PDB file of C-alpha atoms in Angstrom:
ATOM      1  CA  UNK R  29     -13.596   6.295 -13.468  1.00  0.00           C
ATOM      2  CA  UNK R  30     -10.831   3.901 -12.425  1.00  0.00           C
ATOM      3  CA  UNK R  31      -9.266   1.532 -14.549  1.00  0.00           C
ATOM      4  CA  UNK R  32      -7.170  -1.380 -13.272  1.00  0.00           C
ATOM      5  CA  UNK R  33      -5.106  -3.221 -16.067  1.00  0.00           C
ATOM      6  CA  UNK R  34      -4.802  -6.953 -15.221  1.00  0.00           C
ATOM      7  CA  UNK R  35      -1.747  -8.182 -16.779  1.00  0.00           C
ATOM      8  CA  UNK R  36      -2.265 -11.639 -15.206  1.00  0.00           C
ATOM      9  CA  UNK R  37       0.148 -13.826 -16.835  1.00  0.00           C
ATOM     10  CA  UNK R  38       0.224 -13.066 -19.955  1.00  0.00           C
ATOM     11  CA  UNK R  39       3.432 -12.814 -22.075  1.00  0.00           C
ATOM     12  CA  UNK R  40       3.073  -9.034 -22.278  1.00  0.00           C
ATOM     13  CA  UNK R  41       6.343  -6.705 -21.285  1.00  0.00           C
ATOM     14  CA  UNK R  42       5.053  -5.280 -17.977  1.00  0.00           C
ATOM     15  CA  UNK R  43       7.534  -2.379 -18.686  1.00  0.00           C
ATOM     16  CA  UNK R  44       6.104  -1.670 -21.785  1.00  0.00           C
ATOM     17  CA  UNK R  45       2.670  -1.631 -20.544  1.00  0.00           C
ATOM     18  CA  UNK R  46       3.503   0.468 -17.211  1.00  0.00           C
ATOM     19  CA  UNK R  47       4.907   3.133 -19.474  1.00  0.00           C
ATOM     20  CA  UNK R  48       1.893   3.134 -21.767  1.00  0.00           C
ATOM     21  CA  UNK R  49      -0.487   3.405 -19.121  1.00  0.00           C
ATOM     22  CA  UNK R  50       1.580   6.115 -17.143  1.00  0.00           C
ATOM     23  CA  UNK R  51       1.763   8.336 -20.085  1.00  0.00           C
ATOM     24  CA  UNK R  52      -1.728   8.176 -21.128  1.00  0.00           C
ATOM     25  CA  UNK R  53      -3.250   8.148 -17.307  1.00  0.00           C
ATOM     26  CA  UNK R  54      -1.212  11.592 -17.314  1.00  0.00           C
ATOM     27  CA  UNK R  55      -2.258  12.928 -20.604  1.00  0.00           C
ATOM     28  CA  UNK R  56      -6.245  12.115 -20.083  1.00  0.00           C
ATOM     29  CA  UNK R  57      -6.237  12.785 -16.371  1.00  0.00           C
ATOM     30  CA  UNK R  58      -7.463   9.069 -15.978  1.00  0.00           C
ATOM     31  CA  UNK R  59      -6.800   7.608 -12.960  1.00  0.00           C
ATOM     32  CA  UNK R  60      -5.418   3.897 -14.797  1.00  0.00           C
ATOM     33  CA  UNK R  61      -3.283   1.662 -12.712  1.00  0.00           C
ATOM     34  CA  UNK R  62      -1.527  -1.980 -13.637  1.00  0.00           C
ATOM     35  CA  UNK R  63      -1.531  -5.346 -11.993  1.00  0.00           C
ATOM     36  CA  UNK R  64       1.530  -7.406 -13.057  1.00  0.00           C
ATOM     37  CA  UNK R  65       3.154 -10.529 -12.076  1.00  0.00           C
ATOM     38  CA  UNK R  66       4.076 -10.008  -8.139  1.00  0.00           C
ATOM     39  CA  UNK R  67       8.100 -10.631  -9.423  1.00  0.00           C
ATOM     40  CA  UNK R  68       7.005  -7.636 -11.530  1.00  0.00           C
ATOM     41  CA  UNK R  69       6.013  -5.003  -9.027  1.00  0.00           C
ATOM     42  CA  UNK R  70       9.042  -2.953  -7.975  1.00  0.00           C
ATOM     43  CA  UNK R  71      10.391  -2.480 -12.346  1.00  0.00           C
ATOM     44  CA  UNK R  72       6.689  -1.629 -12.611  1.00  0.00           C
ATOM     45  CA  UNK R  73       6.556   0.958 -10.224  1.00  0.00           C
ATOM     46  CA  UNK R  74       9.588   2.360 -10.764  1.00  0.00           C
ATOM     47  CA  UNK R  75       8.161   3.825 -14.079  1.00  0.00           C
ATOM     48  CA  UNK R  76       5.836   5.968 -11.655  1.00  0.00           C
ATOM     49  CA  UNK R  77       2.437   4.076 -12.730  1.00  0.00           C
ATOM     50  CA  UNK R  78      -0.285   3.308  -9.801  1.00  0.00           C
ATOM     51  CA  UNK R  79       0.708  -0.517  -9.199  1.00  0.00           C
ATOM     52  CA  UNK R  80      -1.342  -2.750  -7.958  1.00  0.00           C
ATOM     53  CA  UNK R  81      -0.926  -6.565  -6.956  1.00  0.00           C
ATOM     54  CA  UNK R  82      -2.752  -9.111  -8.409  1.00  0.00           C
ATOM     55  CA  UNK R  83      -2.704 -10.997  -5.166  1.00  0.00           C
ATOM     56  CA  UNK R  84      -2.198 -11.097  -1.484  1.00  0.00           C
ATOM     57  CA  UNK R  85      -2.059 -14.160   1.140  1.00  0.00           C
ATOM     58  CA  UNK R  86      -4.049 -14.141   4.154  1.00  0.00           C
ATOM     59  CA  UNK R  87      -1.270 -14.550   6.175  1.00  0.00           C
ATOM     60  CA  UNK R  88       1.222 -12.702   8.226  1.00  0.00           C
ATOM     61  CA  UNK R  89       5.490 -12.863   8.801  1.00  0.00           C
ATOM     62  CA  UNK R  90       5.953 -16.994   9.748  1.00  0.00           C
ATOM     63  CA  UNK R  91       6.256 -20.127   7.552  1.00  0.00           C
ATOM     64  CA  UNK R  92       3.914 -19.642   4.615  1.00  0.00           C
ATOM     65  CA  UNK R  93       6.286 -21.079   1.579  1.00  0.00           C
ATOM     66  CA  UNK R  94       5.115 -20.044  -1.199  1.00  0.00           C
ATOM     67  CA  UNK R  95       2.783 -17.447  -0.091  1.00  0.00           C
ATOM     68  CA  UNK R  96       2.645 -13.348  -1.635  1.00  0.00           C
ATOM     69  CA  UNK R  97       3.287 -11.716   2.015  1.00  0.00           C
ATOM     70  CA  UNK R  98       1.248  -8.119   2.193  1.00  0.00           C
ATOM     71  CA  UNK R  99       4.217  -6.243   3.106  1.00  0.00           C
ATOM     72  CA  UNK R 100       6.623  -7.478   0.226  1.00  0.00           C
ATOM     73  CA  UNK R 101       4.090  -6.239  -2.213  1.00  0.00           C
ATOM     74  CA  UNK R 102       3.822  -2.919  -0.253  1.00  0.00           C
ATOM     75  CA  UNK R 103       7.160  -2.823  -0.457  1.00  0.00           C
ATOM     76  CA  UNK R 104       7.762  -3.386  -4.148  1.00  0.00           C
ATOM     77  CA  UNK R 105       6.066  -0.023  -4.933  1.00  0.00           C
ATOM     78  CA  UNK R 106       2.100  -1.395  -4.905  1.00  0.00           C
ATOM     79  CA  UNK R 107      -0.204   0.798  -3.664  1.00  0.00           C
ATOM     80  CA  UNK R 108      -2.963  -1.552  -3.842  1.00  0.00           C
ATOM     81  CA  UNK R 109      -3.955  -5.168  -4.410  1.00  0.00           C
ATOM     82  CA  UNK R 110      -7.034  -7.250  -5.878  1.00  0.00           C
ATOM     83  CA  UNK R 111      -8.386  -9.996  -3.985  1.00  0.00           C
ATOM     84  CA  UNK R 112     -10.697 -13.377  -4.843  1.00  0.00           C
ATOM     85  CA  UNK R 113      -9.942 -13.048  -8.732  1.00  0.00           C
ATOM     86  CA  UNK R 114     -12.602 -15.754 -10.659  1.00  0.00           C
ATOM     87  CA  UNK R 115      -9.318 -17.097 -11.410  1.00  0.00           C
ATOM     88  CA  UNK R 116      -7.655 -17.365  -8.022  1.00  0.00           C
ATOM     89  CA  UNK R 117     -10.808 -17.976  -5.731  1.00  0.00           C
ATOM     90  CA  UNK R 118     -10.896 -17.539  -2.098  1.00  0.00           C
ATOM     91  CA  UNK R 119     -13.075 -18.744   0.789  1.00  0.00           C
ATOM     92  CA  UNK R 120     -14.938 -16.094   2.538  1.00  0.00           C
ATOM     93  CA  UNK R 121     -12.274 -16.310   5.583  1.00  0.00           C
ATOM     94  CA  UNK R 122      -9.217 -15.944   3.563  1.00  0.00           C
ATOM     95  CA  UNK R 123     -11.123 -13.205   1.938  1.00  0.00           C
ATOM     96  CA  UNK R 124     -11.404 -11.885   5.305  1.00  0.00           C
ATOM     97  CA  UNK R 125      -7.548 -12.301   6.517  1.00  0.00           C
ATOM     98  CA  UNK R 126      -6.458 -10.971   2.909  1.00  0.00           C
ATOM     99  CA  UNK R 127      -8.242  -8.017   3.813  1.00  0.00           C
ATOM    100  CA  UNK R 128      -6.595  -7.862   7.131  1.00  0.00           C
ATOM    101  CA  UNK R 129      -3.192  -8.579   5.431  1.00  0.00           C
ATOM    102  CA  UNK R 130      -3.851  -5.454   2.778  1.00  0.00           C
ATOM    103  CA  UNK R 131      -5.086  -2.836   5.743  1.00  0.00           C
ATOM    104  CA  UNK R 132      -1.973  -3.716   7.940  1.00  0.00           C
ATOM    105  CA  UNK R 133       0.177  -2.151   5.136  1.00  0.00           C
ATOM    106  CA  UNK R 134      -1.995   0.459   3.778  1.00  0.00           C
ATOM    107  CA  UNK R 135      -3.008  -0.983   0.528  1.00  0.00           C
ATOM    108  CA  UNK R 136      -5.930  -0.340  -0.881  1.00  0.00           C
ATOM    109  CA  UNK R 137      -7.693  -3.192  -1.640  1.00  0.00           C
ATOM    110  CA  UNK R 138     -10.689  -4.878  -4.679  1.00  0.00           C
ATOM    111  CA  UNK R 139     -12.296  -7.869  -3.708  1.00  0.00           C
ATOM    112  CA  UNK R 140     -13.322  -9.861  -6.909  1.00  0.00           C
ATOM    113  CA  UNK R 141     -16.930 -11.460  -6.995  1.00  0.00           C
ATOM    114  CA  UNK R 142     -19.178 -13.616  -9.609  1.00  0.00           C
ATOM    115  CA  UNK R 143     -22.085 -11.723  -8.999  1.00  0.00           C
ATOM    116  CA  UNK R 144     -24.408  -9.367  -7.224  1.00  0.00           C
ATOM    117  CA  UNK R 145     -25.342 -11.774  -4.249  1.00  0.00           C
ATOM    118  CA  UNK R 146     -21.326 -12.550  -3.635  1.00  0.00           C
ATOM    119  CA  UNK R 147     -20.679  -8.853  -3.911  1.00  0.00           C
ATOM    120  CA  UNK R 148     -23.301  -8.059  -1.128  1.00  0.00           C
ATOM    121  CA  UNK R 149     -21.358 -11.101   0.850  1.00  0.00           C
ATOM    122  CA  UNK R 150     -17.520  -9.645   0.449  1.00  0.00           C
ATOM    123  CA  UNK R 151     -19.005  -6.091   1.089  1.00  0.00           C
ATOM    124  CA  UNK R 152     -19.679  -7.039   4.345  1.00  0.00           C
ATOM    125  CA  UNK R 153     -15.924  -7.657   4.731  1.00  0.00           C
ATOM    126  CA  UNK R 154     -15.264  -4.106   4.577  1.00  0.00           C
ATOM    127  CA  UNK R 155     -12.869  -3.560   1.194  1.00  0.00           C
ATOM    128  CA  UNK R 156     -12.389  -0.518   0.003  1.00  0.00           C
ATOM    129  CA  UNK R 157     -14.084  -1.936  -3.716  1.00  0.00           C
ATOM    130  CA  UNK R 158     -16.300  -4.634  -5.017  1.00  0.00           C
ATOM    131  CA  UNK R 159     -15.873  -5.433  -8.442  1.00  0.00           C
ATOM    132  CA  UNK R 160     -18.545  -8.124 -10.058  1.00  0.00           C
ATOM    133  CA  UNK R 161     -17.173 -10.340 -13.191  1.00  0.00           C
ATOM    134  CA  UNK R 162     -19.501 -12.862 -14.113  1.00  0.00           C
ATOM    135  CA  UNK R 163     -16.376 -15.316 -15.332  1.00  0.00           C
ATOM    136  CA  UNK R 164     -18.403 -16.258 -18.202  1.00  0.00           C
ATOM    137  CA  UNK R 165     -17.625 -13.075 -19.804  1.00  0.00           C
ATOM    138  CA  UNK R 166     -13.656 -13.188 -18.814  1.00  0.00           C
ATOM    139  CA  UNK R 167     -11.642 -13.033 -22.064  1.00  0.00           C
ATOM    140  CA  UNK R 168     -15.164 -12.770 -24.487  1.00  0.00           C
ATOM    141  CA  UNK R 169     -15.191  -9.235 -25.725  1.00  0.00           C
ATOM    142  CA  UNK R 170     -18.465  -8.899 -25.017  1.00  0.00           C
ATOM    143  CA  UNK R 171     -18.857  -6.738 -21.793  1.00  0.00           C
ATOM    144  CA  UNK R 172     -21.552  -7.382 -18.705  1.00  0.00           C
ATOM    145  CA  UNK R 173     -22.629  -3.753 -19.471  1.00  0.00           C
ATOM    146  CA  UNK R 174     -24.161  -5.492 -22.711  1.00  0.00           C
ATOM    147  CA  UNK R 175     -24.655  -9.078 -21.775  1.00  0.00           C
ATOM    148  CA  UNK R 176     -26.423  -8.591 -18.831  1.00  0.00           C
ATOM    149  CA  UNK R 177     -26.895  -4.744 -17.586  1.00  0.00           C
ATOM    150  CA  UNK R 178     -28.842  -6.002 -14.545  1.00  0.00           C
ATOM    151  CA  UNK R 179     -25.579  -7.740 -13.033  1.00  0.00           C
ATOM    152  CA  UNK R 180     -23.846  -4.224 -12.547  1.00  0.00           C
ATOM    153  CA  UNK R 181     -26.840  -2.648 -11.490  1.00  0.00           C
ATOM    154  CA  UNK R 182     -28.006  -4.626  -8.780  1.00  0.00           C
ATOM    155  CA  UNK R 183     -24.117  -5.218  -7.662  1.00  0.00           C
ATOM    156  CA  UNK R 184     -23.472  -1.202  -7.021  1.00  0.00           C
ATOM    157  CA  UNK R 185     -27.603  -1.638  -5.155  1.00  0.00           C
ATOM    158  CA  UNK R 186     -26.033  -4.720  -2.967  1.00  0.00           C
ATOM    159  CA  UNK R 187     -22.582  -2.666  -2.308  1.00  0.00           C
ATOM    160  CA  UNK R 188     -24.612   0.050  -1.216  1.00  0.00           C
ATOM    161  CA  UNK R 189     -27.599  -1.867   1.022  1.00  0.00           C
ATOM    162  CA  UNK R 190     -24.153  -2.350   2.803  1.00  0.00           C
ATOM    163  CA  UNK R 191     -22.044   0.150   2.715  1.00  0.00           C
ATOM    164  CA  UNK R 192     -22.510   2.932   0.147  1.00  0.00           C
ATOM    165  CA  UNK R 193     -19.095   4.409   0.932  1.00  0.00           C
ATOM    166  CA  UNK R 194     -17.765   0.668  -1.039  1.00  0.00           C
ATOM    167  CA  UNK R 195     -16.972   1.924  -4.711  1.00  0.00           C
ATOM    168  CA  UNK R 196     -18.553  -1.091  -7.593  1.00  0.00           C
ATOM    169  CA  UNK R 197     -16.630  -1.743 -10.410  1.00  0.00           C
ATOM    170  CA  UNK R 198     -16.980  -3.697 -12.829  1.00  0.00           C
ATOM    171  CA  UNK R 199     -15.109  -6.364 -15.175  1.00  0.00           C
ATOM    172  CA  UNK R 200     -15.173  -9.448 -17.764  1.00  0.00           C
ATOM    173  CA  UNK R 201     -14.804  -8.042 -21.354  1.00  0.00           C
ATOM    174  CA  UNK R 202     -14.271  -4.871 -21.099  1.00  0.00           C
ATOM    175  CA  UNK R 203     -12.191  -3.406 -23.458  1.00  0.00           C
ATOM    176  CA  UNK R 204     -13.643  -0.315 -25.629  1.00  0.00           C
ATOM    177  CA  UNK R 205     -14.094   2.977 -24.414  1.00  0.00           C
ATOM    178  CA  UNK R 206     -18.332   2.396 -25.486  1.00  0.00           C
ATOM    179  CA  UNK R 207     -17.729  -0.016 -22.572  1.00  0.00           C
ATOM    180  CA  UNK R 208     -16.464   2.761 -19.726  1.00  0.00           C
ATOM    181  CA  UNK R 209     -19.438   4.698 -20.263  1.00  0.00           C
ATOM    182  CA  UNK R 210     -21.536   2.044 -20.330  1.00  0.00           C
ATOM    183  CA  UNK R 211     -20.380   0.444 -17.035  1.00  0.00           C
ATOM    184  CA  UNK R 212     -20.649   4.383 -15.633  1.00  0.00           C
ATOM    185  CA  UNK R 213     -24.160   4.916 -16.402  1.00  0.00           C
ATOM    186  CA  UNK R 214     -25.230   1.638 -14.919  1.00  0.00           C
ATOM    187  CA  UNK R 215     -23.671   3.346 -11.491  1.00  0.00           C
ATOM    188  CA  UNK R 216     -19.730   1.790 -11.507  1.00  0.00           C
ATOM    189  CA  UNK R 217     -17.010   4.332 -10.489  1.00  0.00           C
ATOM    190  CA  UNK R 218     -14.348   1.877 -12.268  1.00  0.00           C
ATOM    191  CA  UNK R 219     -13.382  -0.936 -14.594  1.00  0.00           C
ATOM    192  CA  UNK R 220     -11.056  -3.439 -14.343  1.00  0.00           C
ATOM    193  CA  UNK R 221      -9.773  -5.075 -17.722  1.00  0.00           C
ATOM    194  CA  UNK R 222      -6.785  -7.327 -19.119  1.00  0.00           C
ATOM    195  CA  UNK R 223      -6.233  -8.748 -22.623  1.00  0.00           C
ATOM    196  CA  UNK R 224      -7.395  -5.527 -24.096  1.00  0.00           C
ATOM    197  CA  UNK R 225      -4.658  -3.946 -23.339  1.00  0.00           C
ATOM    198  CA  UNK R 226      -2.065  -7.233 -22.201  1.00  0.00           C
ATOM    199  CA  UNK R 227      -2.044  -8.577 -25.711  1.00  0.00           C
ATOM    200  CA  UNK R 228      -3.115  -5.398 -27.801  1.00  0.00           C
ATOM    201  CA  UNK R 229      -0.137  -4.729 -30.770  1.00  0.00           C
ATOM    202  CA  UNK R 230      -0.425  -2.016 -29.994  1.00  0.00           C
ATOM    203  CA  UNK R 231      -0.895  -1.084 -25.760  1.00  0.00           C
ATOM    204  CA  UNK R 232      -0.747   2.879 -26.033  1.00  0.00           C
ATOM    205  CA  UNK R 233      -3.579   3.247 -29.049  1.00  0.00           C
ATOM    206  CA  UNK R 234      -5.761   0.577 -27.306  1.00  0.00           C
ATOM    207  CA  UNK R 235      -5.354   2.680 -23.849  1.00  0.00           C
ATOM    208  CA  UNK R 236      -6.298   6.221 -25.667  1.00  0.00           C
ATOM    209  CA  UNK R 237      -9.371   4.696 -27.469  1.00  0.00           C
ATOM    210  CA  UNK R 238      -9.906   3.151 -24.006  1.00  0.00           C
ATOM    211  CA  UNK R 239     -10.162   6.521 -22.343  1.00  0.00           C
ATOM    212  CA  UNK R 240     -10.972   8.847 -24.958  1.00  0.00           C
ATOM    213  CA  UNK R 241     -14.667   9.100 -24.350  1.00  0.00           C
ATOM    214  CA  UNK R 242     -13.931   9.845 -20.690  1.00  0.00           C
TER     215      UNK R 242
END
């Protein structure tokens, strides 16, 4: 299973976090990577944490003020990037070009979607992962392995009606380790997750119960 910490913005210490997640990742054999604040990247990967951005714009090198350019978040120390976040939506064709933007610098690359019928629609795009968060659920507790088991399970059957090399994961109040196994037996190969860990007292005890069933 892989699990993608979403610090979004919360007022976490990315540092902190990083090193928490390093240390456990290397202690469970867990493959656990964070998503801070793009200004964030290159402190977080310096601790030696899998970093991933939270964002990239679908554009290339030219006047884009304002924009998160693909290659400054390769070259900050990411090694991948999430795309079409329920709270950062993206047309379908920006979807597209973000995708483009991520595969010209080697990251690997999540695309975000509400449900199974938009995760059959951005599979078609070609990322290397889907992952389906009804937004609903964002932030609840409650996890769409219990609120609605269906939703995974017919998002990994509309990944793979396109391409069954496109690993599902899945998100939106996840935050116990009960929840990784669930989200694995309904056919995910990864989580992603955020104030569970972002605004836990205490980030390295909420990461170990996080992976200790695994």
């Amino acid at each position: 299973m892989f699990v993608l910490v979403n610090l979004k913005a919360y007022p976490c210490d990315p540092i902190e976090i990083a090193e928490a997640v390093r240390d456990v990742s290397d202690a469970s054999g867990v493959d656990i990577a964070v998503a801070p604040q793009t200004a964030h990247l290159s402190q977080v990967a310096e601790t030696g944490v899998e970093t991933w951005g939270q964002h990239v714009s679908p554009v290339e090198h030219g006047s884009h003020t304002g924009s998160t350019l693909a290659e400054a978040v390769a070259d900050a120390g990411a090694t991948g990037t999430m795309l079409n976040h329920s709270e950062n939506r993206l047309k379908l064709a920006d979807i597209d070009a973000g995708l483009a933007a991520a595969e010209r610098v080697g990251l690997d690359t999540t695309v975000c979607a509400n449900n199974p019928e938009q995760v059959g629609a951005v599979a078609a795009l070609g990322p290397d992962a889907v992952a389906v968060e009804p937004p609903e659920l964002i932030g609840t507790g409650t996890p769409v392995s219990k609120a609605d088991p269906d939703i995974v399970t017919d998002a990994v059957a509309a990944a793979e009606a396109v391409d069954e090399n496109i690993s599902v994961f899945c998100g939106a109040g996840i935050s116990t380790g009960e929840d990784l196994v669930s989200a694995r037996e309904l056919g995910a190969e990864g989580v992603l997750l955020a104030s569970g860990v972002a605004k836990a007292d205490d980030p390295i005890a909420a990461l170990e119960d996080l992976v200790e069933p695994l």
